[in-house]
Amino acid sequence: MTDGPRQRSSTGSSKDAQGEKESGGGGVALKKEIGLVSACGIIVGNIIGSGIFVSPKGVMENASSVGVALIVWIITGVITAIGALCYAELGVTIPKSGGDYSYVKDIFGGLAGFLRLWIAVLVIYPTNQAVIALTFSNYVLQPLFPTCFPPENGLRLLAAVCLLLLTWVNCSSVRWATRVQDMFTAGKLLALGLIIIMGIVQICKGEYYWLEPANAFEPFQDYDVGLIALAFLQGSFAYGGWNFLNYVTEELVDPYVNLPRAIFISIPLVTFVYVFANIAYVTAMSPQELLASNAVAVTFGEKLLGVMAWIMPISVALSTFGGVNGSLFTSSRLFFAGAREGHLPSLLAMIHVKRCTPIPALLFTCLSTLLMLCTSDMYTLINYVGFINYLFYGVTVAGQIVLRFKQPDMHRPIKISLIWPIIYLLFWAFLLIFSLYSEPVVCGIGLAIMLTGVPVYFLGVYWDNKPQCFNAFVDKMTYLGQKFCVVVYPAVGGSSSDSSNGNGSREEGAC
């Protein structure tokens, strides 16, 4: 089996001064340009997309009352923080970009890691990015079509422009990409801050009927254990993106300090914002009004902001624009990490000789998302694989426990009590079992999509003795891709200098 070293080679691009500076003199490397503020921006920006502005009603309609809904938001925030704590230990113990893919691969082996990567490449990230981009275009175009829905082709075209623009930004500079992320994350936090302040003003005016205990726990439908479990599942999905910083570990400044610090700052901040934004909403709307609204923040703004109500749709558009940027930035690093390990075409593991950005991985991410924009089944696919995405969260946290027993003496800059991963896994197992029980067909199709990666793994990765003509074709395509993108294999912490497969001269020539 070949999980990467055979496909990697040291680069001869010693002419690039920036690359030498970063790698210690062996070639170009990913730059460590993500500081603490940008790290927090990545986590917060990826978690807070359009959901809290548009439809926080998924939790409300299943929780059956305002009080239970707020409890669900708090508990899911705490569980997310526990999961992030586990990822913080894994991130500094296995300090490689790629997040849970890298951890699952190192702990459970190549096939398990590949299946995590396969489902991400095939469906998860292209569909998520396409949906966020479409939400952005919908809120930009809606004012131009006040009496009807914007045309479908117009939505998709503007979403494609958004993706292409942000891909160019990410290809040009890591610093530009992080600045865009910082700016738009600050913008969405300011908008949510405005919502929370308006909620406080409402409470000061005595508008807190639905927050009084007697009314907060008055059900608008009968309580049901199954529905409450579904509310927890919806809440967990709303916190999705909390693990994205682990995808870019190698680009963090002082990752042993900034990775856990960013997690400890960001998750409580998001939990606070989610809980108090929902409190603000119910000061202006009854649960029935909230559930009837297709864009809760817009309805909230129309009720309380008067002539300034336009702030809310603009805030949603800005939030989703930043969400697309954050998703492009992190998902491209996942594909980069997979290619570096030999699980994707080696071209995706290369970076630009001067800009030090993974241009092929970014272009691949953009292209796959553009293709997804052309399909009409994006939302169906998301339903199918959402279960699988959540499945791998638990597998990764379980890997933390396995690693403790397999390598007890391994250096761990952060070492948390095993009670935390156990608590997370108990909650995770409860939601997973409930998902299987409530939607067996959807979960089964998701598992089937994931398992299509098994033959791909054995044919593409495990099989060493491929026909010479196939290898020659791949080498030729890789060479042409290098020439087109002006990229080489990076030297990352010395890991890329452990092998040279004889293609070094060609790779040097590509630069």
Coordinates of C-alpha atoms in Angstrom, one line a residue:
M1 CA 0.0 0.0 0.0
T2 CA 1.2 3.5 -0.8
D3 CA 0.0 6.2 1.4
G4 CA 2.0 9.0 0.1
P5 CA 5.8 9.0 0.5
R6 CA 6.2 7.1 -2.8
Q7 CA 4.3 9.9 -4.5
R8 CA 6.0 12.8 -2.9
S9 CA 9.4 14.2 -3.9
S10 CA 11.7 16.9 -2.6
T11 CA 11.5 20.0 -4.6
G12 CA 14.5 21.7 -6.1
S13 CA 12.9 25.1 -6.0
S14 CA 15.6 26.6 -3.8
K15 CA 15.5 29.8 -5.9
D16 CA 12.4 30.9 -4.1
A17 CA 13.6 33.0 -1.1
Q18 CA 10.2 32.9 0.6
G19 CA 10.0 29.1 0.3
E20 CA 13.5 28.8 1.7
K21 CA 12.6 31.0 4.6
E22 CA 9.6 28.9 5.5
S23 CA 11.0 25.5 5.0
G24 CA 14.4 26.1 6.4
G25 CA 16.1 26.0 3.0
G26 CA 14.7 23.0 1.2
G27 CA 12.1 24.5 -1.1
V28 CA 8.8 26.3 -1.0
A29 CA 6.3 25.6 1.8
L30 CA 3.0 26.7 3.1
K31 CA 3.4 30.0 4.9
K32 CA 2.5 30.3 8.6
E33 CA 0.4 33.4 8.2
I34 CA -2.7 32.6 10.3
G35 CA -2.5 34.3 13.7
L36 CA -4.9 34.0 16.6
V37 CA -7.4 36.6 15.3
S38 CA -7.6 34.9 11.8
A39 CA -7.8 31.5 13.5
C40 CA -10.8 32.7 15.5
G41 CA -12.2 34.2 12.3
I42 CA -12.0 30.8 10.5
I43 CA -13.8 29.0 13.2
V44 CA -16.5 31.6 13.9
G45 CA -16.9 32.4 10.2
N46 CA -17.4 28.8 9.2
I47 CA -19.8 28.0 12.0
I48 CA -22.0 31.1 11.6
G49 CA -23.2 31.0 8.1
S50 CA -26.7 32.0 7.0
G51 CA -28.6 29.6 9.4
I52 CA -28.9 31.8 12.4
F53 CA -30.1 34.7 10.2
V54 CA -32.4 32.7 8.0
S55 CA -33.9 29.6 9.7
P56 CA -33.0 28.9 13.3
K57 CA -36.5 27.3 13.4
G58 CA -35.2 23.8 12.9
V59 CA -34.5 23.6 16.7
M60 CA -37.6 25.5 17.7
E61 CA -40.1 23.4 15.7
N62 CA -38.8 20.1 17.2
A63 CA -38.1 21.3 20.7
S64 CA -41.9 22.3 21.0
S65 CA -41.3 25.3 23.3
V66 CA -39.1 28.3 23.6
G67 CA -37.5 27.1 26.9
V68 CA -36.6 23.7 25.6
A69 CA -35.2 25.2 22.4
L70 CA -32.9 27.5 24.4
I71 CA -31.7 24.5 26.5
V72 CA -31.0 22.6 23.3
W73 CA -28.9 25.5 21.9
I74 CA -26.9 25.6 25.2
I75 CA -26.3 21.9 25.5
T76 CA -25.3 21.5 21.9
G77 CA -22.9 24.4 22.4
V78 CA -21.3 22.6 25.4
I79 CA -21.1 19.3 23.5
T80 CA -19.5 21.1 20.6
A81 CA -17.0 22.7 23.0
I82 CA -16.1 19.2 24.3
G83 CA -15.6 17.9 20.8
A84 CA -13.4 20.9 20.0
L85 CA -11.4 20.2 23.1
C86 CA -10.8 16.7 21.9
Y87 CA -9.8 18.0 18.5
A88 CA -7.4 20.5 20.2
E89 CA -5.5 17.6 21.7
L90 CA -5.4 15.7 18.4
G91 CA -4.4 18.9 16.5
V92 CA -1.3 19.5 18.6
T93 CA -0.5 15.7 18.9
I94 CA -0.7 15.1 15.2
P95 CA 0.2 18.7 13.9
K96 CA -0.8 18.1 10.3
S97 CA -3.2 19.9 8.0
G98 CA -6.2 17.9 7.0
G99 CA -8.1 17.8 10.3
D100 CA -10.1 14.6 11.0
Y101 CA -8.9 13.0 7.7
S102 CA -5.3 13.1 8.9
Y103 CA -6.2 11.9 12.4
V104 CA -8.4 9.0 11.2
K105 CA -5.8 8.0 8.6
D106 CA -2.9 8.0 11.1
I107 CA -4.9 6.1 13.8
F108 CA -7.1 3.7 11.9
G109 CA -5.2 3.3 8.6
G110 CA -5.3 4.4 5.0
L111 CA -8.7 3.0 4.1
A112 CA -10.6 4.7 6.9
G113 CA -8.9 8.0 6.1
F114 CA -9.6 7.6 2.4
L115 CA -13.3 7.1 3.0
R116 CA -13.4 10.3 5.1
L117 CA -11.7 12.1 2.3
W118 CA -13.8 10.4 -0.4
I119 CA -17.1 11.5 1.0
A120 CA -15.8 15.1 1.5
V121 CA -14.4 15.3 -2.0
L122 CA -17.4 13.7 -3.7
V123 CA -20.3 15.5 -1.9
I124 CA -19.9 17.3 1.4
Y125 CA -17.8 20.3 0.5
P126 CA -18.9 20.9 -3.1
T127 CA -22.6 20.8 -2.0
N128 CA -22.1 22.9 1.1
Q129 CA -20.2 25.6 -0.8
A130 CA -22.8 25.6 -3.6
V131 CA -25.7 26.0 -1.2
I132 CA -23.9 28.9 0.7
A133 CA -23.1 30.6 -2.6
L134 CA -26.7 30.3 -3.7
T135 CA -27.9 31.7 -0.5
F136 CA -25.6 34.7 -1.0
S137 CA -26.9 35.3 -4.5
N138 CA -30.5 34.9 -3.4
Y139 CA -30.1 37.7 -0.8
V140 CA -28.2 40.0 -3.3
L141 CA -30.8 39.6 -6.0
Q142 CA -34.0 39.5 -3.9
P143 CA -34.3 43.4 -3.7
L144 CA -34.2 43.5 -7.5
F145 CA -37.2 41.1 -7.6
P146 CA -39.5 42.3 -4.8
T147 CA -42.6 40.7 -6.1
C148 CA -41.3 37.3 -7.3
F149 CA -38.4 34.9 -6.8
P150 CA -35.1 35.7 -8.7
P151 CA -34.6 33.6 -11.8
E152 CA -32.8 30.3 -11.2
N153 CA -30.1 30.9 -13.8
G154 CA -29.4 34.3 -12.4
L155 CA -28.9 32.8 -8.9
R156 CA -26.5 30.2 -10.2
L157 CA -24.6 32.7 -12.3
L158 CA -24.0 35.1 -9.4
A159 CA -23.1 32.1 -7.2
A160 CA -20.5 31.1 -9.8
V161 CA -19.1 34.6 -9.9
C162 CA -18.8 34.6 -6.1
L163 CA -16.9 31.3 -6.2
L164 CA -14.6 32.4 -8.9
L165 CA -13.8 35.7 -7.2
L166 CA -13.0 34.1 -3.9
T167 CA -11.0 31.3 -5.5
W168 CA -8.9 34.0 -7.2
V169 CA -8.4 35.7 -3.8
N170 CA -7.4 32.5 -2.1
C171 CA -5.0 31.6 -5.0
S172 CA -3.4 35.0 -4.8
S173 CA -2.5 35.2 -1.1
V174 CA -3.1 33.4 2.2
R175 CA -3.0 36.9 3.8
W176 CA -5.7 38.2 1.5
A177 CA -7.9 35.2 2.2
T178 CA -7.6 35.6 5.9
R179 CA -8.2 39.3 5.8
V180 CA -11.4 38.7 3.8
Q181 CA -12.4 36.1 6.4
D182 CA -11.6 38.5 9.3
M183 CA -13.5 41.3 7.8
F184 CA -16.7 39.3 7.0
T185 CA -16.6 37.5 10.3
A186 CA -16.5 40.9 12.1
G187 CA -19.4 42.0 9.9
K188 CA -21.6 39.1 10.8
L189 CA -20.8 39.4 14.5
L190 CA -21.7 43.1 14.3
A191 CA -25.0 42.2 12.7
L192 CA -25.7 39.6 15.3
G193 CA -24.6 42.0 18.0
L194 CA -27.2 44.4 16.7
I195 CA -29.9 41.7 16.9
I196 CA -28.8 40.9 20.5
I197 CA -28.8 44.6 21.5
M198 CA -32.3 45.1 20.0
G199 CA -33.4 42.1 22.0
I200 CA -32.0 43.6 25.2
V201 CA -33.9 46.9 24.4
Q202 CA -37.1 44.8 23.9
I203 CA -36.6 43.1 27.3
C204 CA -36.0 46.5 28.9
K205 CA -39.4 47.6 27.4
G206 CA -41.1 44.6 29.0
E207 CA -41.3 42.5 25.9
Y208 CA -40.3 39.2 27.4
Y209 CA -43.5 37.3 27.5
W210 CA -42.0 34.2 25.9
L211 CA -39.0 34.3 28.3
E212 CA -41.0 34.0 31.5
P213 CA -40.7 30.4 32.7
A214 CA -44.5 29.8 32.7
N215 CA -44.7 30.8 29.1
A216 CA -41.2 29.6 27.9
F217 CA -42.0 26.0 28.6
E218 CA -45.6 26.1 27.4
P219 CA -45.6 23.7 24.4
F220 CA -47.1 24.8 21.1
Q221 CA -47.3 21.1 20.3
D222 CA -47.0 18.0 22.4
Y223 CA -43.6 17.1 23.7
D224 CA -42.1 14.1 22.0
V225 CA -38.7 12.4 22.8
G226 CA -38.1 11.7 19.1
L227 CA -38.7 15.4 18.2
I228 CA -36.4 16.6 21.0
A229 CA -33.7 14.3 19.8
L230 CA -34.2 15.7 16.3
A231 CA -33.9 19.2 17.8
F232 CA -30.5 18.2 19.3
L233 CA -29.5 16.9 15.8
Q234 CA -30.5 20.1 14.2
G235 CA -28.6 22.1 16.9
S236 CA -25.5 20.0 16.3
F237 CA -25.6 20.7 12.6
A238 CA -25.9 24.4 13.3
Y239 CA -22.6 24.3 15.0
G240 CA -21.0 22.5 12.0
G241 CA -17.6 24.0 11.0
W242 CA -16.1 24.0 14.6
N243 CA -13.4 21.6 13.4
F244 CA -12.3 23.6 10.3
L245 CA -9.2 25.2 11.9
N246 CA -7.7 21.7 12.3
Y247 CA -7.6 21.6 8.4
V248 CA -5.0 24.4 8.3
T249 CA -2.8 23.5 11.3
E250 CA 0.4 23.8 9.3
E251 CA -0.4 27.4 8.4
L252 CA -1.0 28.5 12.0
V253 CA 1.5 30.7 13.7
D254 CA 2.6 28.8 16.8
P255 CA -0.1 26.1 16.4
Y256 CA 0.6 24.5 19.9
V257 CA -0.6 27.8 21.4
N258 CA -3.0 29.3 18.9
L259 CA -5.0 26.2 17.9
P260 CA -6.4 25.4 21.4
R261 CA -6.6 29.2 22.3
A262 CA -8.7 29.9 19.1
I263 CA -11.0 27.0 19.9
F264 CA -11.4 28.1 23.5
I265 CA -12.3 31.6 22.4
S266 CA -14.5 30.8 19.4
I267 CA -16.8 28.0 20.6
P268 CA -18.1 29.9 23.7
L269 CA -18.4 33.0 21.6
V270 CA -20.6 31.2 19.0
T271 CA -22.7 29.5 21.8
F272 CA -23.3 32.9 23.4
V273 CA -24.3 34.5 20.1
Y274 CA -26.6 31.6 19.1
V275 CA -28.4 31.6 22.5
F276 CA -28.8 35.3 22.8
A277 CA -29.8 35.8 19.2
N278 CA -32.6 33.3 19.7
I279 CA -33.6 35.1 22.9
A280 CA -33.7 38.3 20.9
Y281 CA -35.9 36.8 18.2
V282 CA -38.6 35.7 20.7
T283 CA -38.8 39.2 22.2
A284 CA -40.2 40.4 18.9
M285 CA -41.9 37.3 17.5
S286 CA -44.0 34.5 18.9
P287 CA -42.9 30.9 18.3
Q288 CA -45.6 30.6 15.6
E289 CA -44.4 33.8 13.8
L290 CA -40.8 32.5 14.0
L291 CA -41.7 29.2 12.5
A292 CA -43.7 30.8 9.8
S293 CA -40.9 33.1 8.7
N294 CA -38.6 32.0 5.8
A295 CA -35.9 34.5 6.9
V296 CA -36.2 35.1 10.7
A297 CA -33.6 37.9 10.9
V298 CA -35.3 39.8 8.0
T299 CA -38.7 39.6 9.7
F300 CA -37.0 40.7 13.0
G301 CA -35.5 43.7 11.2
E302 CA -38.8 44.6 9.6
K303 CA -40.5 44.6 13.0
L304 CA -37.9 46.6 15.0
L305 CA -35.5 48.4 12.6
G306 CA -38.0 50.3 10.5
V307 CA -36.3 52.2 7.7
M308 CA -33.0 50.4 8.6
A309 CA -34.5 47.0 8.0
W310 CA -32.3 46.6 4.9
I311 CA -29.4 45.9 7.3
M312 CA -30.5 42.3 7.8
P313 CA -30.6 41.0 4.2
I314 CA -27.3 42.7 3.6
S315 CA -25.9 41.0 6.8
V316 CA -27.1 37.6 5.5
A317 CA -25.4 38.2 2.1
L318 CA -22.1 39.3 3.8
S319 CA -22.3 36.4 6.2
T320 CA -22.7 33.9 3.4
F321 CA -20.0 35.5 1.3
G322 CA -17.6 35.1 4.2
G323 CA -18.8 31.5 4.6
V324 CA -17.9 30.7 1.1
N325 CA -14.4 32.1 1.6
G326 CA -13.9 30.1 4.8
S327 CA -15.1 26.9 3.3
L328 CA -12.9 27.3 0.1
F329 CA -9.9 28.1 2.3
T330 CA -10.2 25.1 4.6
S331 CA -11.6 22.5 2.2
S332 CA -8.8 23.1 -0.3
R333 CA -6.3 22.3 2.5
L334 CA -8.1 19.0 3.1
F335 CA -7.7 18.1 -0.5
F336 CA -4.1 19.2 -0.4
A337 CA -3.4 17.0 2.6
G338 CA -5.1 14.0 0.9
A339 CA -3.0 14.4 -2.2
R340 CA 0.2 14.7 -0.1
E341 CA -0.7 11.4 1.5
G342 CA -1.2 9.8 -1.9
H343 CA -5.0 9.6 -1.7
L344 CA -5.7 12.1 -4.4
P345 CA -3.7 13.1 -7.6
S346 CA -0.3 14.4 -6.6
L347 CA -0.8 17.7 -8.5
L348 CA -3.3 18.7 -5.7
A349 CA -0.4 18.5 -3.2
M350 CA 1.6 21.3 -4.9
I351 CA 1.8 24.9 -4.1
H352 CA 2.8 28.0 -6.1
V353 CA 6.5 28.8 -6.1
K354 CA 6.1 32.4 -5.0
R355 CA 2.6 32.8 -3.5
C356 CA 2.9 29.6 -1.5
T357 CA -0.8 28.8 -2.0
P358 CA -2.2 25.4 -3.0
I359 CA -3.5 26.6 -6.3
P360 CA -4.4 23.2 -7.8
A361 CA -6.4 22.2 -4.7
L362 CA -8.2 25.5 -4.8
L363 CA -9.0 25.2 -8.5
F364 CA -10.2 21.6 -7.9
T365 CA -12.4 22.8 -5.0
C366 CA -13.9 25.6 -7.2
L367 CA -14.5 23.3 -10.2
S368 CA -16.2 20.6 -8.1
T369 CA -18.5 23.3 -6.6
L370 CA -19.3 24.8 -10.0
L371 CA -20.2 21.4 -11.2
M372 CA -22.5 21.0 -8.2
L373 CA -24.2 24.3 -9.1
C374 CA -25.3 22.7 -12.4
T375 CA -27.2 19.9 -10.6
S376 CA -30.6 20.0 -9.1
D377 CA -30.0 17.4 -6.4
M378 CA -27.7 19.3 -4.1
Y379 CA -30.0 19.4 -1.1
T380 CA -30.9 15.7 -1.5
L381 CA -27.2 14.8 -1.4
I382 CA -26.6 17.0 1.7
N383 CA -29.3 15.1 3.5
Y384 CA -27.7 11.8 2.5
V385 CA -24.2 12.6 3.6
G386 CA -24.9 14.8 6.6
F387 CA -25.2 11.6 8.6
I388 CA -21.8 10.4 7.4
N389 CA -20.1 13.7 8.2
Y390 CA -21.4 13.4 11.8
L391 CA -20.3 9.7 11.9
F392 CA -16.7 10.7 11.3
Y393 CA -16.7 13.2 14.1
G394 CA -17.3 10.4 16.5
V395 CA -14.8 8.1 14.8
T396 CA -12.2 10.8 15.2
V397 CA -12.9 11.4 18.9
A398 CA -12.8 7.6 19.4
G399 CA -9.4 7.7 17.7
Q400 CA -8.2 10.0 20.5
I401 CA -9.0 7.2 23.0
V402 CA -7.4 4.5 20.8
L403 CA -4.3 6.6 20.4
R404 CA -3.9 7.0 24.2
F405 CA -3.7 3.2 24.5
K406 CA -1.7 2.5 21.3
Q407 CA 0.9 5.2 22.0
P408 CA 0.7 6.2 25.7
D409 CA 4.1 7.9 25.6
M410 CA 3.5 10.0 22.6
H411 CA 4.2 13.7 23.1
R412 CA 1.0 15.6 23.9
P413 CA 1.3 19.3 24.4
I414 CA -2.3 19.2 25.5
K415 CA -3.7 16.2 27.4
I416 CA -7.3 16.3 28.5
S417 CA -9.1 13.8 30.7
L418 CA -10.6 10.9 28.9
I419 CA -14.0 11.7 30.5
W420 CA -14.4 14.4 27.9
P421 CA -14.2 12.2 24.8
I422 CA -16.4 9.6 26.5
I423 CA -19.1 12.3 27.2
Y424 CA -18.9 13.4 23.6
L425 CA -19.2 9.8 22.3
L426 CA -22.2 9.1 24.5
F427 CA -24.0 12.1 23.1
W428 CA -22.8 11.3 19.5
A429 CA -24.0 7.7 19.8
F430 CA -27.4 8.8 21.0
L431 CA -27.9 11.1 18.0
L432 CA -26.4 8.5 15.6
I433 CA -28.7 5.7 16.8
F434 CA -31.7 8.1 16.6
S435 CA -30.8 9.1 13.1
L436 CA -30.6 5.5 12.0
Y437 CA -33.9 4.7 13.6
S438 CA -35.8 7.8 12.3
E439 CA -34.3 7.9 8.8
P440 CA -32.9 4.5 7.9
V441 CA -33.1 4.9 4.2
V442 CA -31.4 8.3 4.1
C443 CA -28.6 7.0 6.4
G444 CA -28.3 3.8 4.3
I445 CA -27.9 5.7 1.1
G446 CA -25.3 7.9 2.8
L447 CA -23.3 4.8 3.9
A448 CA -23.6 3.4 0.3
I449 CA -22.2 6.6 -1.2
M450 CA -19.3 6.4 1.2
L451 CA -18.6 2.8 0.5
T452 CA -18.3 3.5 -3.2
G453 CA -14.8 4.7 -2.1
V454 CA -13.7 1.2 -1.2
P455 CA -13.0 0.0 -4.8
V456 CA -11.6 3.4 -5.7
Y457 CA -9.1 3.1 -2.8
F458 CA -7.9 -0.4 -3.7
L459 CA -7.6 0.5 -7.4
G460 CA -6.2 4.0 -7.0
V461 CA -4.1 3.8 -3.9
Y462 CA -3.5 0.2 -2.7
W463 CA -2.7 -1.2 -6.2
D464 CA 1.0 -0.6 -6.7
N465 CA 1.8 -2.2 -10.0
K466 CA -0.4 -0.1 -12.3
P467 CA 0.2 -0.3 -16.1
Q468 CA 3.2 1.7 -17.3
C469 CA 1.0 3.5 -19.8
F470 CA -1.3 4.7 -17.0
N471 CA 1.6 6.0 -14.9
A472 CA 3.1 7.7 -17.9
F473 CA -0.3 9.4 -18.6
V474 CA -0.6 10.6 -15.0
D475 CA 3.0 11.9 -15.0
K476 CA 2.3 13.8 -18.2
M477 CA -0.9 15.3 -16.8
T478 CA 0.9 16.2 -13.6
Y479 CA 3.7 17.9 -15.5
L480 CA 1.3 19.9 -17.6
G481 CA -0.6 20.9 -14.5
Q482 CA 2.7 22.1 -12.9
K483 CA 3.6 24.1 -15.9
F484 CA 0.1 25.7 -16.0
C485 CA -0.1 26.5 -12.3
V486 CA 3.6 27.1 -11.7
V487 CA 3.6 24.8 -8.7
V488 CA 6.0 22.4 -7.0
Y489 CA 5.8 19.9 -4.1
P490 CA 6.2 21.7 -0.8
A491 CA 8.6 21.1 2.0
V492 CA 6.3 21.0 5.1
G493 CA 8.2 20.6 8.4
G494 CA 10.7 18.4 6.6
S495 CA 8.0 15.8 5.7
S496 CA 8.3 16.3 2.0
S497 CA 12.1 15.7 2.0
D498 CA 11.8 12.1 3.0
S499 CA 11.7 10.7 -0.5
S500 CA 12.6 11.5 -4.0
N501 CA 10.9 9.5 -6.7
G502 CA 13.0 10.3 -9.6
N503 CA 10.8 13.0 -10.9
G504 CA 12.7 15.8 -9.2
S505 CA 14.2 17.1 -12.4
R506 CA 10.8 17.3 -14.1
E507 CA 9.3 19.1 -11.1
E508 CA 12.2 21.6 -11.0
G509 CA 11.7 22.2 -14.7
A510 CA 8.1 23.0 -14.1
C511 CA 9.2 26.0 -12.1

